[in-house]
Amino acid sequence: MEAAVKNHVPGIDAECGGACACATCHVYVDEAWRSIVGEPAPMEEDMLDYAFGVQPSSRLSCQIRITAEMDGLILKTPDRQG
Ligand code: FES
């Protein structure tokens, strides 16, 4: 989320500043990257209930902890956010 905001990625509003309290940083993780990115924690799953167009690959980008092995990570924003 921070990388998206700093680089003005459309559709990542991050209204709560990364507190897992708004769902305006919703992204879809490319299938090839899902196992590396991991699954949402229960609190994140609860907040995803407030996002539009949730899919199995949905994550809140503010809850993704970036690691070196995620170099090249592919995420997409939901159409409704873009
Ligand atoms: S920035 Fe608000 S939930 Fe991610």
XYZ file of C-alpha atoms and ligand atoms in Angstrom:
86
model
C 0.000 0.000 0.000
C 2.748 2.455 0.884
C 4.555 1.759 -2.386
C 1.311 2.259 -4.314
C 0.481 5.535 -2.585
C 4.022 6.892 -3.013
C 3.862 6.037 -6.712
C 0.335 7.433 -7.247
C -1.213 4.120 -8.286
C -4.862 4.851 -9.152
C -7.406 3.057 -7.004
C -5.364 2.782 -3.822
C -6.833 5.480 -1.591
C -5.691 3.970 1.720
C -8.003 6.239 3.671
C -7.104 4.722 7.057
C -3.376 4.980 6.481
C -2.766 1.259 6.746
C -4.698 0.500 9.928
C -6.765 -2.277 8.289
C -9.868 -0.198 8.853
C -11.135 1.001 5.460
C -10.638 -1.560 2.633
C -9.749 1.222 0.160
C -6.436 -0.508 -0.540
C -8.075 -3.687 -1.880
C -6.054 -5.549 -4.506
C -6.126 -8.854 -6.337
C -2.954 -10.919 -6.100
C -1.890 -12.593 -9.346
C -2.370 -16.364 -9.077
C 1.341 -17.043 -9.546
C 2.114 -14.960 -6.451
C -0.612 -16.035 -4.041
C 1.435 -18.618 -2.153
C 4.283 -16.148 -1.661
C 2.020 -13.301 -0.536
C 0.025 -15.557 1.752
C -3.505 -15.481 3.054
C -5.224 -12.667 4.952
C -5.286 -12.725 8.738
C -8.718 -12.916 10.421
C -8.866 -9.146 11.041
C -8.088 -8.499 7.375
C -10.739 -11.033 6.307
C -13.273 -9.156 8.419
C -12.393 -5.857 6.740
C -12.551 -7.453 3.280
C -16.254 -7.954 3.978
C -16.584 -4.207 3.341
C -14.740 -4.278 0.005
C -16.478 -4.575 -3.367
C -15.830 -7.462 -5.736
C -13.972 -9.666 -3.280
C -12.364 -12.727 -4.855
C -10.271 -15.597 -3.448
C -7.165 -13.629 -4.453
C -8.249 -10.476 -2.598
C -5.949 -8.853 -0.081
C -5.759 -5.485 1.578
C -2.482 -4.157 0.293
C -1.668 -2.432 3.577
C -1.494 -5.847 5.207
C 0.988 -7.327 2.730
C 4.464 -7.254 4.242
C 6.815 -6.916 1.299
C 9.851 -9.204 1.227
C 12.727 -9.600 -1.220
C 11.112 -12.715 -2.690
C 8.189 -10.546 -3.839
C 10.357 -8.716 -6.368
C 8.158 -8.543 -9.490
C 4.901 -9.036 -7.582
C 1.803 -8.558 -9.740
C -1.281 -6.996 -8.137
C -4.388 -5.599 -9.790
C -6.892 -3.128 -8.439
C -10.615 -3.853 -8.713
C -12.305 -2.038 -11.621
C -14.522 -0.159 -9.196
C -11.480 1.375 -7.506
C -9.572 2.345 -10.635
S -5.307 1.331 4.002
Fe -7.171 1.082 5.068
S -7.463 -1.056 5.098
Fe -5.623 -0.803 4.005
